[in-house]
PDB file of C-alpha atoms in Angstrom:
ATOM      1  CA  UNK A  16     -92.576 142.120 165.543  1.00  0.00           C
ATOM      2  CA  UNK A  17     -95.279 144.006 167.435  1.00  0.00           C
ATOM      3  CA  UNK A  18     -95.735 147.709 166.173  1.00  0.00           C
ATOM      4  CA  UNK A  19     -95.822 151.242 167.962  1.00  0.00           C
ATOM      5  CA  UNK A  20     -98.772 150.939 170.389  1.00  0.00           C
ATOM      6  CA  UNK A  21    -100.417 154.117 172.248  1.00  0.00           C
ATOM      7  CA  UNK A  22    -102.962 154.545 175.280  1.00  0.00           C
ATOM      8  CA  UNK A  23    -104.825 155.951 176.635  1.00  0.00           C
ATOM      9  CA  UNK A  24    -106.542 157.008 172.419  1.00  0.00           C
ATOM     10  CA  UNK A  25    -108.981 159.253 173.608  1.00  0.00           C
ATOM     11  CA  UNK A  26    -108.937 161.439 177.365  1.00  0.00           C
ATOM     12  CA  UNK A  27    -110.942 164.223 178.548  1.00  0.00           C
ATOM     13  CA  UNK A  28    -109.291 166.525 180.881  1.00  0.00           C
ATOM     14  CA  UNK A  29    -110.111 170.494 181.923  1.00  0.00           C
ATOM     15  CA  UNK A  30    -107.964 173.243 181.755  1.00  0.00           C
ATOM     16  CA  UNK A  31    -105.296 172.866 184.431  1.00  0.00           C
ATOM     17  CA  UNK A  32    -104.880 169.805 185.064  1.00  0.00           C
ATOM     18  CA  UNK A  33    -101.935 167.102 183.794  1.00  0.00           C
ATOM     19  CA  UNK A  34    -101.664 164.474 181.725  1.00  0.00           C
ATOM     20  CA  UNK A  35     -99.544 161.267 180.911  1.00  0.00           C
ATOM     21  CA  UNK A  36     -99.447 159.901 177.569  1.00  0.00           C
ATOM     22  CA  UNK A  37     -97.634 156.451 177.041  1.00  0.00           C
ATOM     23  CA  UNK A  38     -95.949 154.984 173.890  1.00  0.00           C
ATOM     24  CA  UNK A  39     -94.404 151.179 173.689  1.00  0.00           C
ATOM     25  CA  UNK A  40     -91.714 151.588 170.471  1.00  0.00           C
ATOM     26  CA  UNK A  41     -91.312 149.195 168.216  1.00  0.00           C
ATOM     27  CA  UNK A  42     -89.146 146.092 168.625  1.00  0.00           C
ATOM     28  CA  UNK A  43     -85.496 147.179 167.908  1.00  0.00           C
ATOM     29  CA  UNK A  44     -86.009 150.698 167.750  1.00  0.00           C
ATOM     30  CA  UNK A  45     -83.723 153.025 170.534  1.00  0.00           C
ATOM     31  CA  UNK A  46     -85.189 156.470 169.246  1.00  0.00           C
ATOM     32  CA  UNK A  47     -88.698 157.295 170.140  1.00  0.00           C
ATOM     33  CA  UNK A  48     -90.168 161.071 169.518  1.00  0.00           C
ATOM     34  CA  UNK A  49     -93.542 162.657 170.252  1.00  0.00           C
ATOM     35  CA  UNK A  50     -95.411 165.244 167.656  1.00  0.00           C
ATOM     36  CA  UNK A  51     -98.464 167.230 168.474  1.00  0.00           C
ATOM     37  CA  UNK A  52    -101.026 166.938 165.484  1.00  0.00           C
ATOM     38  CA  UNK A  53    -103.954 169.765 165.944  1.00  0.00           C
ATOM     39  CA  UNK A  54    -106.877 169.580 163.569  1.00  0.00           C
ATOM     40  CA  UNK A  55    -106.468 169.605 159.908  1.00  0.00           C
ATOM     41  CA  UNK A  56    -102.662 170.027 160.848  1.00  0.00           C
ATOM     42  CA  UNK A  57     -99.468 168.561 159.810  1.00  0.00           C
ATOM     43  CA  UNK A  58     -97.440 166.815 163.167  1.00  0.00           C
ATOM     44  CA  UNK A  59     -95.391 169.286 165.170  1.00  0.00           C
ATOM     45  CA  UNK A  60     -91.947 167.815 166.654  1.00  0.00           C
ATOM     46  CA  UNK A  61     -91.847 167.915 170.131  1.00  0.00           C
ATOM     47  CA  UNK A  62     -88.873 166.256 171.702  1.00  0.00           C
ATOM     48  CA  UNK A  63     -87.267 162.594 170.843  1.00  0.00           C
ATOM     49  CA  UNK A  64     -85.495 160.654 172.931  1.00  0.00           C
ATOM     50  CA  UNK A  65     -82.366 158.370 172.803  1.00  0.00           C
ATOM     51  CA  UNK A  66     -80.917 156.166 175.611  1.00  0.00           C
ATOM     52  CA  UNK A  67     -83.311 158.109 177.936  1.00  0.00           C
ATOM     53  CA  UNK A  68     -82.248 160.940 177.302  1.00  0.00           C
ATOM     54  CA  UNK A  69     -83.527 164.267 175.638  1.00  0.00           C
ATOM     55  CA  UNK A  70     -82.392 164.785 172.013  1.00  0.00           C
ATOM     56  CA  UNK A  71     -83.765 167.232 170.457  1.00  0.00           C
ATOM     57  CA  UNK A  72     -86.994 169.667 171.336  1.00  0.00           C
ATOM     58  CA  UNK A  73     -89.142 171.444 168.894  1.00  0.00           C
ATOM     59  CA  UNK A  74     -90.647 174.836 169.880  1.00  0.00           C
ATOM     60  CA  UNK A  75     -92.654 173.691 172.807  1.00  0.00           C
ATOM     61  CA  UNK A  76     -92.867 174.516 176.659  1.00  0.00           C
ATOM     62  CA  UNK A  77     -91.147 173.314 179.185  1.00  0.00           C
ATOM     63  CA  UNK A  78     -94.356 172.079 180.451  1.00  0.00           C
ATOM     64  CA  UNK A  79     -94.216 168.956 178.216  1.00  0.00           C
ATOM     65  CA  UNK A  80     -91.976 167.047 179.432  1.00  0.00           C
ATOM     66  CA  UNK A  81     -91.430 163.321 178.354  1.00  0.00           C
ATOM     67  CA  UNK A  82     -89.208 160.354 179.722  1.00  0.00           C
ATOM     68  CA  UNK A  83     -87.903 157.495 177.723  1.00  0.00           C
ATOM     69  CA  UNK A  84     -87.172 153.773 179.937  1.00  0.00           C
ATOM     70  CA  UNK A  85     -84.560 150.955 179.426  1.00  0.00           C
ATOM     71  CA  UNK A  86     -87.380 148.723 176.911  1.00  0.00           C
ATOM     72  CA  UNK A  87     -87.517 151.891 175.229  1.00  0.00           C
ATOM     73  CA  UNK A  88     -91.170 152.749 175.969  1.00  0.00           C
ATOM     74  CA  UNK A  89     -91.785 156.185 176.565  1.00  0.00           C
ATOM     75  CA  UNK A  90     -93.882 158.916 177.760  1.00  0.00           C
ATOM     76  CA  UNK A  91     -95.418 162.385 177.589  1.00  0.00           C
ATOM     77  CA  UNK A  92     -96.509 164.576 180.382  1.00  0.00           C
ATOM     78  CA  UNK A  93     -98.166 167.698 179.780  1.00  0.00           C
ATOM     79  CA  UNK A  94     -98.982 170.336 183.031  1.00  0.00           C
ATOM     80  CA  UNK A  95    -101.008 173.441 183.597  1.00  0.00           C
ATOM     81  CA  UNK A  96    -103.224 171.762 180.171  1.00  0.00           C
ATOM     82  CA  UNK A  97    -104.441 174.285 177.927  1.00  0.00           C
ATOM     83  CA  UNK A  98    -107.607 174.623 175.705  1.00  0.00           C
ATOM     84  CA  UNK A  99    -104.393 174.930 172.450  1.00  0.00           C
ATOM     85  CA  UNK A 100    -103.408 171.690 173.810  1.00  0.00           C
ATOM     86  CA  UNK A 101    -106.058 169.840 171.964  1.00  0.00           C
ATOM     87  CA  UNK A 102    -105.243 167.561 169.582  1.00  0.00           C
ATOM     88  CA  UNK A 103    -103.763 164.203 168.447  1.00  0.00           C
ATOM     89  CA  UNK A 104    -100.634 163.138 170.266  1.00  0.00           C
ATOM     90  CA  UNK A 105     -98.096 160.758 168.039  1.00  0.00           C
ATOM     91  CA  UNK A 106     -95.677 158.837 169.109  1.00  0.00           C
ATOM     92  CA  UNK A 107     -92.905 157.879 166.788  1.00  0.00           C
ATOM     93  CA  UNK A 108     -90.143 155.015 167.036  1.00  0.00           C
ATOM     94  CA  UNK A 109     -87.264 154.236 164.706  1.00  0.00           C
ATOM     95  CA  UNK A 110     -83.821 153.433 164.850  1.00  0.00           C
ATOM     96  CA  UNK A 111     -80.372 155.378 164.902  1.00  0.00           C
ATOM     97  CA  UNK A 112     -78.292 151.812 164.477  1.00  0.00           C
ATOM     98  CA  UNK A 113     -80.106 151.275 160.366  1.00  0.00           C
ATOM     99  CA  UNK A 114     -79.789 154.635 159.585  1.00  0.00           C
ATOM    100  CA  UNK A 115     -83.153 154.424 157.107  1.00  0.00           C
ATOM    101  CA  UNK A 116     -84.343 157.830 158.552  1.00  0.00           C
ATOM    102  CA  UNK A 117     -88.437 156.491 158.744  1.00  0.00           C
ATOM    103  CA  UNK A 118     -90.408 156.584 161.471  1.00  0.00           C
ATOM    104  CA  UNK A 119     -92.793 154.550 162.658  1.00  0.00           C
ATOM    105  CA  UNK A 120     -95.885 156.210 164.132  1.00  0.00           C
ATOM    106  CA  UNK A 121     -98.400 154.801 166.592  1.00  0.00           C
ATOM    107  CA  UNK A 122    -102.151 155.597 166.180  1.00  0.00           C
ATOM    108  CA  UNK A 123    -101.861 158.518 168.912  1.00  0.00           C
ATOM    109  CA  UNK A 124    -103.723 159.482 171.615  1.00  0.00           C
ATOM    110  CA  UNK A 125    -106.683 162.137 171.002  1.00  0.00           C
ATOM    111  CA  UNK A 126    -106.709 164.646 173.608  1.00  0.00           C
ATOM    112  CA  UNK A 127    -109.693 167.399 174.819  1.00  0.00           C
ATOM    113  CA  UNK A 128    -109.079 170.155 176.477  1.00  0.00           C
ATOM    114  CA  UNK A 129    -112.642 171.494 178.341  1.00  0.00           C
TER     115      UNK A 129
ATOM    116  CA  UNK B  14     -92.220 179.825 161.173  1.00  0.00           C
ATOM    117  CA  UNK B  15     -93.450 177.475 157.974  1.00  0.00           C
ATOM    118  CA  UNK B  16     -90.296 175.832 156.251  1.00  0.00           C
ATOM    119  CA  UNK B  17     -92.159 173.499 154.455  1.00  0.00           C
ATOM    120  CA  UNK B  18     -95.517 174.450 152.603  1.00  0.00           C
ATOM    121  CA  UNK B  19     -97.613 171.726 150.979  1.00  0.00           C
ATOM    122  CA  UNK B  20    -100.183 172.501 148.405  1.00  0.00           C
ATOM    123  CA  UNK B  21    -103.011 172.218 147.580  1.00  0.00           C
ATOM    124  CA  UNK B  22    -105.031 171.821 150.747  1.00  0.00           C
ATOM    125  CA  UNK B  23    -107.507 169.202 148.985  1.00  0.00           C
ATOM    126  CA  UNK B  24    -107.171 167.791 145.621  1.00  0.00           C
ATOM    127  CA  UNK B  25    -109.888 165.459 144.012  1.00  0.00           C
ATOM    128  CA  UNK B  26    -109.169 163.166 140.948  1.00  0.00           C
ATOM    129  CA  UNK B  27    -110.858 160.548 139.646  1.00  0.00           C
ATOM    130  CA  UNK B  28    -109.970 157.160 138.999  1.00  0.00           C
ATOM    131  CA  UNK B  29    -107.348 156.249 137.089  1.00  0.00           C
ATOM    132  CA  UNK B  30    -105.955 159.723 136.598  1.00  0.00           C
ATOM    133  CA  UNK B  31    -102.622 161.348 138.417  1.00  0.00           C
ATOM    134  CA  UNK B  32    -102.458 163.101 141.519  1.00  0.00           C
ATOM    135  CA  UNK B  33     -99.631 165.675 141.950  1.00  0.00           C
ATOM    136  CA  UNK B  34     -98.940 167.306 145.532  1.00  0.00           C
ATOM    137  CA  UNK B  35     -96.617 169.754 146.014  1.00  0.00           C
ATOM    138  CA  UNK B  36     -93.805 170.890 148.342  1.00  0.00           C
ATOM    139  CA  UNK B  37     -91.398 173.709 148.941  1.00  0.00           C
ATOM    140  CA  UNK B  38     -88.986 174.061 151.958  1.00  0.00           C
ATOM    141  CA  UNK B  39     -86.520 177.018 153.154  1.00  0.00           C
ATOM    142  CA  UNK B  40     -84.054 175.418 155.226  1.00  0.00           C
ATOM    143  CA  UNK B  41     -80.843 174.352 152.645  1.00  0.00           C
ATOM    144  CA  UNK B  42     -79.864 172.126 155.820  1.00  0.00           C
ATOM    145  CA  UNK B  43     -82.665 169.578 154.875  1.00  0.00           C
ATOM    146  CA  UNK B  44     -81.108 166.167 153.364  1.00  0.00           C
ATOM    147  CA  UNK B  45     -83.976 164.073 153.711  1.00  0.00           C
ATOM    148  CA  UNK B  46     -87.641 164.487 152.179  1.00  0.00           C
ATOM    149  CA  UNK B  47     -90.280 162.217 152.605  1.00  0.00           C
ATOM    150  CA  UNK B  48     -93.796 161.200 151.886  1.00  0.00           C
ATOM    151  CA  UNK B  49     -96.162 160.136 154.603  1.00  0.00           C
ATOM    152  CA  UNK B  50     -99.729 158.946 154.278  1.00  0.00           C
ATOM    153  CA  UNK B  51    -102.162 159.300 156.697  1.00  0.00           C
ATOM    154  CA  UNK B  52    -106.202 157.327 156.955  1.00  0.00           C
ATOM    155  CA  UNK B  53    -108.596 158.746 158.908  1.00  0.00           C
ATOM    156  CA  UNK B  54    -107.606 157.863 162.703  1.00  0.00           C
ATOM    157  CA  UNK B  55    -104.631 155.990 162.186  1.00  0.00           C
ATOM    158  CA  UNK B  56    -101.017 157.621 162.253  1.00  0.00           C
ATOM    159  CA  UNK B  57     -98.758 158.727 159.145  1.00  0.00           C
ATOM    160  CA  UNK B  58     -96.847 155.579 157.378  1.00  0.00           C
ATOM    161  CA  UNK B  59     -93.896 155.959 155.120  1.00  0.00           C
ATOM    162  CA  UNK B  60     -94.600 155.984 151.726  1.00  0.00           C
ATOM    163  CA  UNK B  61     -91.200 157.296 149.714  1.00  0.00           C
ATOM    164  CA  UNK B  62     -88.571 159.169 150.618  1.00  0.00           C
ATOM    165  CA  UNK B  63     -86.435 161.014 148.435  1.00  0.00           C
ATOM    166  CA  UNK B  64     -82.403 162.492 149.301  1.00  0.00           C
ATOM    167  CA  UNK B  65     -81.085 165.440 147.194  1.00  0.00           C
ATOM    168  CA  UNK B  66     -78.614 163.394 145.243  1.00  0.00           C
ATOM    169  CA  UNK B  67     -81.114 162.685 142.973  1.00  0.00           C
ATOM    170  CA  UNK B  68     -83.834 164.204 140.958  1.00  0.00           C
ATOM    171  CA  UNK B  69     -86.334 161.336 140.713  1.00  0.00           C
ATOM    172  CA  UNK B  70     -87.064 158.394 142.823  1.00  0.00           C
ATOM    173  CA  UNK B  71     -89.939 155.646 141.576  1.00  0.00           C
ATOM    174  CA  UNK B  72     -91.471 153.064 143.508  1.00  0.00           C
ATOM    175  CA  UNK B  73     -94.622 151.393 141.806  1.00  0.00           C
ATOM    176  CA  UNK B  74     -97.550 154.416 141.359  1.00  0.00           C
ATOM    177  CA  UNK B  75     -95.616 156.624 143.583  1.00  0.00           C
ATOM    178  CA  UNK B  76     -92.854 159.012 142.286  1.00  0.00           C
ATOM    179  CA  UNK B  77     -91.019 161.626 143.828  1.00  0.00           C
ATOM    180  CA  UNK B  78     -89.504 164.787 141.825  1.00  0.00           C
ATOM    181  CA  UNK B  79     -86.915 166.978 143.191  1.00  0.00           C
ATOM    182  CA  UNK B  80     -85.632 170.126 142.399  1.00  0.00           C
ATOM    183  CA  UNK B  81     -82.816 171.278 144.538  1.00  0.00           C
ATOM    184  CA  UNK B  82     -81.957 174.270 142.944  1.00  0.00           C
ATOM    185  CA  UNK B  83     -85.729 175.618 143.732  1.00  0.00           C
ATOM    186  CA  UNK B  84     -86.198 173.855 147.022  1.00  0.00           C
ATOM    187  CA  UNK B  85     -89.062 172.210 145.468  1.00  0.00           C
ATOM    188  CA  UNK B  86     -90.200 168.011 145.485  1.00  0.00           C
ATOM    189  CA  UNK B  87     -93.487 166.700 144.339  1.00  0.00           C
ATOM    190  CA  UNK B  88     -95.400 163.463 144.955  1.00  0.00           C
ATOM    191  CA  UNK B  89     -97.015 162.012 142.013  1.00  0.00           C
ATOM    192  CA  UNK B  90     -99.459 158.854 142.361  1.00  0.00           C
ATOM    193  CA  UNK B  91    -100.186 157.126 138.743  1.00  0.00           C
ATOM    194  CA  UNK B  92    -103.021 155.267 138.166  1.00  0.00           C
ATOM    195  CA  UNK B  93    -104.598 156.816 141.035  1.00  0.00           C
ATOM    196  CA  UNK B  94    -107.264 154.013 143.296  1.00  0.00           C
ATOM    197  CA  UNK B  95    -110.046 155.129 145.825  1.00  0.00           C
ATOM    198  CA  UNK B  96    -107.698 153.263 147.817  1.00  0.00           C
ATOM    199  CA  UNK B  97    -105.150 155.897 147.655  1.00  0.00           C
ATOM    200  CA  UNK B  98    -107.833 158.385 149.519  1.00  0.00           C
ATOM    201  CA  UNK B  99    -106.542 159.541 152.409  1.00  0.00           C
ATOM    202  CA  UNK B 100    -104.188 162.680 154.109  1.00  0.00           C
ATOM    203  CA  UNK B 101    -100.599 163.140 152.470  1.00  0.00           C
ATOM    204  CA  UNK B 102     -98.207 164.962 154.241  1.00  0.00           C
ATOM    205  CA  UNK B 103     -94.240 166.272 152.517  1.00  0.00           C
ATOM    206  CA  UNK B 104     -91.426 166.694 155.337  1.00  0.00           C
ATOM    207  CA  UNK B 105     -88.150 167.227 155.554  1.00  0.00           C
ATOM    208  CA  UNK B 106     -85.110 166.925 158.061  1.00  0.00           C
ATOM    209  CA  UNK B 107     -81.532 166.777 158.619  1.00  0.00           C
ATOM    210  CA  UNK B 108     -79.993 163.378 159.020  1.00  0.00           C
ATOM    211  CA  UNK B 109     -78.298 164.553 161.761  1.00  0.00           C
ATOM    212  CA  UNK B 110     -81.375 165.406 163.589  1.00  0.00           C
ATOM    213  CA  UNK B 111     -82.607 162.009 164.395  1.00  0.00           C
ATOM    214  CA  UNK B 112     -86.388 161.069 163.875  1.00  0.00           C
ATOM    215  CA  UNK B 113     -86.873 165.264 163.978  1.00  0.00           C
ATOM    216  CA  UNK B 114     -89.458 166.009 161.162  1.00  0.00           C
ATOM    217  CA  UNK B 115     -90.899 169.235 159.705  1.00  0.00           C
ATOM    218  CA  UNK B 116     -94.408 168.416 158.138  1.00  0.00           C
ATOM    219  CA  UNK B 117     -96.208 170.044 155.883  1.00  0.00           C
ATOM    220  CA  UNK B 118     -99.712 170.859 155.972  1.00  0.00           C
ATOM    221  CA  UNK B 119    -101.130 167.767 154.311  1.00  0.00           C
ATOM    222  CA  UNK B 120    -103.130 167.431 151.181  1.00  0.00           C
ATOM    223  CA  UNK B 121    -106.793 165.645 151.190  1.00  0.00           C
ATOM    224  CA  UNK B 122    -106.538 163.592 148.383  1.00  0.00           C
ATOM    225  CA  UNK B 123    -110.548 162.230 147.240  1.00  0.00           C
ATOM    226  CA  UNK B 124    -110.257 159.770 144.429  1.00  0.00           C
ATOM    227  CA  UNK B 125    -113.790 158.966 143.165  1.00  0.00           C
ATOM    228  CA  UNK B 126    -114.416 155.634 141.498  1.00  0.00           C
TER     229      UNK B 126
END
């Protein structure tokens, strides 16, 4: 049973431009969902995703955006990137069908902001 | 807005003693409160989780108190291990709301040998 994996874990980008995270959920799991960790922070809920579809969004932008594929891997798109947007990006699988209500996180992807 | 604050912001013990961390939430809609642990550049892992039909819930060193009447929980760590040093972070949810957590802020727990 392979684990929640993340890439890129570190990017660069400047002010502007986009960016695609990608998440591969754990083996079994149908629910994947994406927090925002700044700094010295506790995770921020994003969105989450079941059967590819949207399922919930915390108080974020519509310029994150996120899409969710048939092997359950996932990703998050961010547009027009902001310096705010800095920070650690977790992904997070589990499963609806076991109904243990824990998540499994990845090891995130850091993002900079110039 | 906050709905769950975590204190304190750092907390140092040394070996062998207890660590206590502390959480309050708002929302009366939360059903599920757990415990997450976080090392330096890895992601959070479960630790315990807690539901508000009861007041206590043990698992080896780590116990969780509730108090649903003042919308309070607590993590306690016996025996506390340099091990145990890392980030620990209270949420809570709705079961309803999927894999939708509200962190708190975390607590920097330091346990010197």
């Amino acid at each position: 049973e392979t684990g929640v994996t993340q890439s890129p874990t570190h990017l660069i980008k400047t002010r502007g431009q986009q960016v695609t995270l990608r998440c591969s959920s754990q083996s079994g799991h149908n629910t994947v969902s994406w927090y925002q960790q700044a700094l010295g922070q506790g995770p921020q809920f994003i969105f989450q995703y079941y059967r590819e579809e949207e399922n919930g969004r915390g108080n974020f932008p519509p310029r994150f955006s996120g899409l969710q594929f048939p092997n359950y891997s996932s990703e998050l798109n961010v547009n027009a990137l902001e310096l705010d947007d800095s920070a650690l990006y977790l992904c997070a699988s589990s499963s609806r069908t076991l109904h243990t209500g824990e998540l499994f996180f990845g090891e995130g992807s850091r993002l900079t902001v110039l | 807005q906050q709905q769950v604050k975590q204190s304190p912001q750092s907390l140092i013990v040394q070996k062998g003693g207890i660590s206590i961390i502390n959480c309050a939430y708002e929302n009366t809609a939360f059903d599920y409160f757990p415990w997450y642990q976080q090392f330096p550049g890895k992601g959070p892992a479960l630790l315990i989780a807690i539901r508000p039909d009861v007041s206590e819930k043990k698992e080896g060193r780590f116990t969780i108190s509730f108090n649903k009447s003042a919308k309070q929980f607590s993590l306690h760590i016996m025996d506390s291990q340099p091990g145990d040093s890392a980030t620990y972070f209270c949420a809570a949810s709705k079961e309803t709301s999927g894999s939708r957590l509200t962190f708190g802020e975390g607590t920097q727990l330091t346990v010197n040998p």
